[in-house]
Coordinates of C-alpha atoms in Angstrom, one line a residue:
E8 CA 30.5 -13.5 34.9
L9 CA 32.9 -12.3 32.1
L10 CA 31.9 -14.9 30.2
K11 CA 28.3 -14.6 30.0
N12 CA 28.0 -11.4 29.1
E13 CA 30.2 -11.9 26.3
T14 CA 28.1 -15.0 25.9
D15 CA 25.0 -13.3 25.4
I16 CA 26.9 -10.8 23.7
G17 CA 27.3 -13.0 21.0
L18 CA 24.2 -14.4 20.8
V19 CA 22.9 -10.9 20.5
R20 CA 25.6 -10.2 17.4
Q21 CA 23.9 -13.8 16.4
H22 CA 20.2 -12.5 16.3
A23 CA 20.7 -9.4 14.6
G24 CA 22.2 -10.9 11.7
M25 CA 20.1 -13.2 11.2
A26 CA 16.5 -11.1 10.1
T27 CA 13.3 -13.4 9.0
A28 CA 11.2 -13.7 7.1
W29 CA 9.2 -11.2 8.3
D30 CA 11.7 -8.8 10.0
L31 CA 12.3 -8.1 6.2
V32 CA 8.4 -7.3 5.7
A33 CA 8.4 -4.9 8.2
Q34 CA 11.5 -3.2 7.8
G35 CA 9.7 -3.2 4.2
C36 CA 6.6 -1.6 5.2
W37 CA 9.1 2.0 7.0
Q38 CA 11.0 1.5 4.1
F39 CA 7.4 1.8 2.3
H40 CA 6.1 4.5 4.7
Q41 CA 9.1 6.9 4.2
F42 CA 7.9 8.2 0.6
S43 CA 10.1 8.6 -2.0
R44 CA 11.5 6.1 -5.0
E45 CA 14.3 5.5 -3.3
T46 CA 12.6 4.2 0.0
Q47 CA 9.9 2.9 -2.1
L48 CA 12.3 0.6 -3.9
R49 CA 13.7 -0.3 -0.9
A50 CA 10.9 -2.1 0.3
R51 CA 10.4 -3.3 -2.3
E52 CA 13.7 -5.3 -2.4
L53 CA 13.7 -5.7 1.7
I54 CA 10.1 -7.4 0.4
R55 CA 11.3 -9.7 -2.1
Q56 CA 14.3 -10.9 -0.4
A57 CA 11.2 -12.2 2.5
Q58 CA 8.9 -14.0 -0.1
Q59 CA 12.2 -16.0 -0.6
L60 CA 13.0 -16.5 2.5
D61 CA 9.5 -17.6 3.4
P62 CA 7.4 -18.3 0.2
D63 CA 4.6 -19.2 2.4
L64 CA 4.7 -15.1 3.7
V65 CA 1.4 -14.6 2.8
D66 CA 1.9 -10.9 4.3
A67 CA 5.0 -11.4 2.0
R68 CA 3.1 -11.2 -1.2
I69 CA 0.5 -9.1 -0.2
W70 CA 2.8 -5.7 0.7
L71 CA 4.9 -6.2 -2.6
S72 CA 1.9 -6.5 -4.2
R73 CA 1.2 -3.4 -2.8
V74 CA 5.0 -1.7 -3.6
D75 CA 3.7 -2.5 -7.1
T76 CA 1.0 -0.5 -6.9
G77 CA 2.8 2.7 -5.3
L78 CA 5.7 2.4 -7.9
L79 CA 2.9 2.3 -10.9
A80 CA 0.5 5.1 -8.5
F81 CA 3.9 7.7 -8.3
E82 CA 5.4 6.9 -11.9
W83 CA 8.9 5.7 -10.1
A84 CA 8.4 1.9 -12.4
D85 CA 11.3 1.8 -14.2
D86 CA 9.7 -0.9 -16.0
P87 CA 5.6 -0.3 -14.9
D88 CA 4.2 -3.5 -17.1
E89 CA 7.0 -5.4 -15.3
V90 CA 5.9 -3.7 -12.3
R91 CA 1.7 -5.0 -13.3
R92 CA 2.4 -8.2 -13.6
E93 CA 4.5 -8.8 -10.6
G94 CA 2.2 -6.8 -8.2
M95 CA -0.9 -8.7 -9.9
E96 CA 1.0 -12.0 -9.4
A97 CA 1.5 -11.2 -5.4
A98 CA -1.9 -9.9 -4.7
L99 CA -3.4 -13.3 -6.3
A100 CA -1.2 -14.9 -4.5
A101 CA -1.6 -13.3 -1.3
I102 CA -5.3 -14.8 -2.6
R103 CA -5.1 -18.3 -2.4
M104 CA -2.3 -18.4 0.5
D105 CA -6.1 -17.1 2.8
R106 CA -9.2 -16.0 1.3
S107 CA -9.8 -15.0 4.0
N108 CA -7.7 -11.8 3.7
C109 CA -8.9 -8.7 4.5
Y110 CA -6.3 -7.0 3.2
A111 CA -5.1 -9.1 0.1
Y112 CA -8.2 -8.2 -1.5
Y113 CA -7.3 -5.2 -0.9
A114 CA -3.4 -5.3 -2.9
L115 CA -5.5 -7.0 -5.7
A116 CA -8.0 -3.9 -5.6
L117 CA -5.5 -1.7 -6.2
A118 CA -3.1 -4.2 -8.5
N119 CA -6.3 -4.3 -11.1
V120 CA -6.7 -0.4 -10.7
Y121 CA -3.7 0.0 -12.7
T122 CA -4.5 -3.1 -14.9
E123 CA -7.5 -1.4 -16.4
S124 CA -9.4 -3.9 -14.7
F125 CA -11.9 -2.7 -13.0
A126 CA -15.2 -4.6 -13.6
A127 CA -12.7 -7.5 -11.0
A128 CA -11.2 -3.9 -8.6
L129 CA -14.9 -3.2 -8.0
R130 CA -15.7 -7.4 -7.2
A131 CA -12.0 -7.2 -4.7
A132 CA -12.7 -4.3 -2.4
E133 CA -16.3 -5.0 -2.1
K134 CA -15.2 -8.5 -0.9
A135 CA -12.4 -6.4 1.1
V136 CA -14.8 -4.5 2.4
S137 CA -17.7 -7.8 2.7
L138 CA -14.5 -9.4 4.7
S139 CA -14.2 -6.7 7.0
P140 CA -16.6 -3.6 6.8
S141 CA -14.2 -1.2 9.0
F142 CA -11.5 -1.8 7.3
A143 CA -10.0 1.3 6.2
L144 CA -8.0 0.6 3.4
G145 CA -10.7 -1.6 1.8
H146 CA -13.7 1.2 1.1
I147 CA -10.5 3.6 -0.5
A148 CA -9.9 0.8 -2.6
L149 CA -13.3 0.1 -3.6
G150 CA -13.6 4.8 -3.6
M151 CA -10.7 4.2 -6.3
A152 CA -12.4 1.3 -8.3
T153 CA -15.1 3.5 -8.6
L154 CA -13.9 6.8 -9.7
F155 CA -11.7 4.8 -12.3
S156 CA -14.4 3.0 -13.6
G157 CA -15.9 6.8 -14.2
D158 CA -18.4 6.6 -12.0
A159 CA -16.8 10.2 -9.6
P160 CA -20.1 10.6 -7.9
G161 CA -20.6 6.8 -6.5
A162 CA -16.5 6.9 -5.0
I163 CA -16.9 9.9 -2.7
P164 CA -19.0 8.2 -0.2
P165 CA -16.1 4.5 0.2
F166 CA -13.4 7.3 -0.2
E167 CA -15.0 9.6 2.5
R168 CA -15.6 6.1 5.0
G169 CA -11.9 5.0 4.3
L170 CA -11.1 8.3 5.6
E171 CA -14.0 8.5 8.5
L172 CA -11.6 5.1 9.6
N173 CA -8.1 6.5 9.2
R174 CA -8.0 9.8 9.5
N175 CA -3.4 9.2 10.3
D176 CA -2.6 6.5 7.8
P177 CA 0.2 8.3 6.6
H178 CA -1.2 8.2 2.4
S179 CA -4.0 9.7 4.0
F180 CA -2.8 12.6 1.0
H181 CA -2.8 10.5 -1.7
W182 CA -6.3 9.6 -0.7
H183 CA -7.9 13.3 -0.4
N184 CA -6.0 13.7 -3.5
A185 CA -8.1 11.6 -4.9
L186 CA -10.9 12.2 -2.9
A187 CA -10.7 15.4 -4.4
L188 CA -11.0 14.9 -7.9
A189 CA -13.8 12.3 -7.5
R190 CA -15.5 15.8 -5.8
L191 CA -14.0 18.1 -8.6
F192 CA -15.7 14.9 -11.5
S193 CA -19.3 14.5 -9.9
G194 CA -19.4 18.8 -9.6
D195 CA -18.7 19.9 -6.5
A196 CA -15.9 22.4 -6.8
D197 CA -15.2 24.2 -3.6
G198 CA -16.0 20.6 -2.0
A199 CA -12.7 19.0 -4.3
K200 CA -10.7 22.0 -3.2
Q201 CA -11.4 21.3 0.7
A202 CA -9.9 17.4 -0.5
A203 CA -7.4 19.5 -2.2
L204 CA -6.3 21.1 1.3
M205 CA -6.6 18.2 3.5
S206 CA -4.0 16.2 1.3
L207 CA -1.2 20.1 1.0
R208 CA -1.6 20.0 4.6
V209 CA -0.3 16.8 5.1
R210 CA 2.0 16.5 2.3
P211 CA 2.8 20.6 1.5
Q212 CA 4.5 19.2 -1.0
W213 CA 2.2 17.4 -2.9
R214 CA 2.3 18.4 -6.9
A215 CA -1.4 16.3 -7.1
A216 CA -2.9 17.9 -4.8
M217 CA -0.8 21.7 -5.7

């Protein structure tokens, strides 16, 4: 019985030291949602490791692109041009691997927003929504692409739809703030204020919303 227990313990230790590619992606996702520059960079490191371990894992490509987009959005990238390149390549690779993956098109839409390829961003976001009409982040990406394209009024409905579909998104402070900008640039100062206040309820120290 003692030998059996010792063997079981050894197997547990061995398994704990052998992270699979998906394990690394999951750890990277957790780091990403802690929302700081340090955890974002740690997320990228973990997901890069996952991609090296399993080059065919589409989730690793998607999440690498999303993490890179976050580094750009919050101005945490040391080398923005390199981060843009990596994020775009990862999103395109994800779509080549799975053309029916709405999350891959979401990642591509945001990657295009931050390379100022707004027409391509709109197409990718529209594809994400067409693949999954209830995919909240697809609507958010459509709002981002529409807003950055210069159509503030047109960005309001997809932002509102995305926030309605997923009220508990850990990054909703960012989406509420983008909605505030869309409303402000549409001439709705009161509506913009309400959206900014919602952003601050989720993340009280968020300077952009302030």
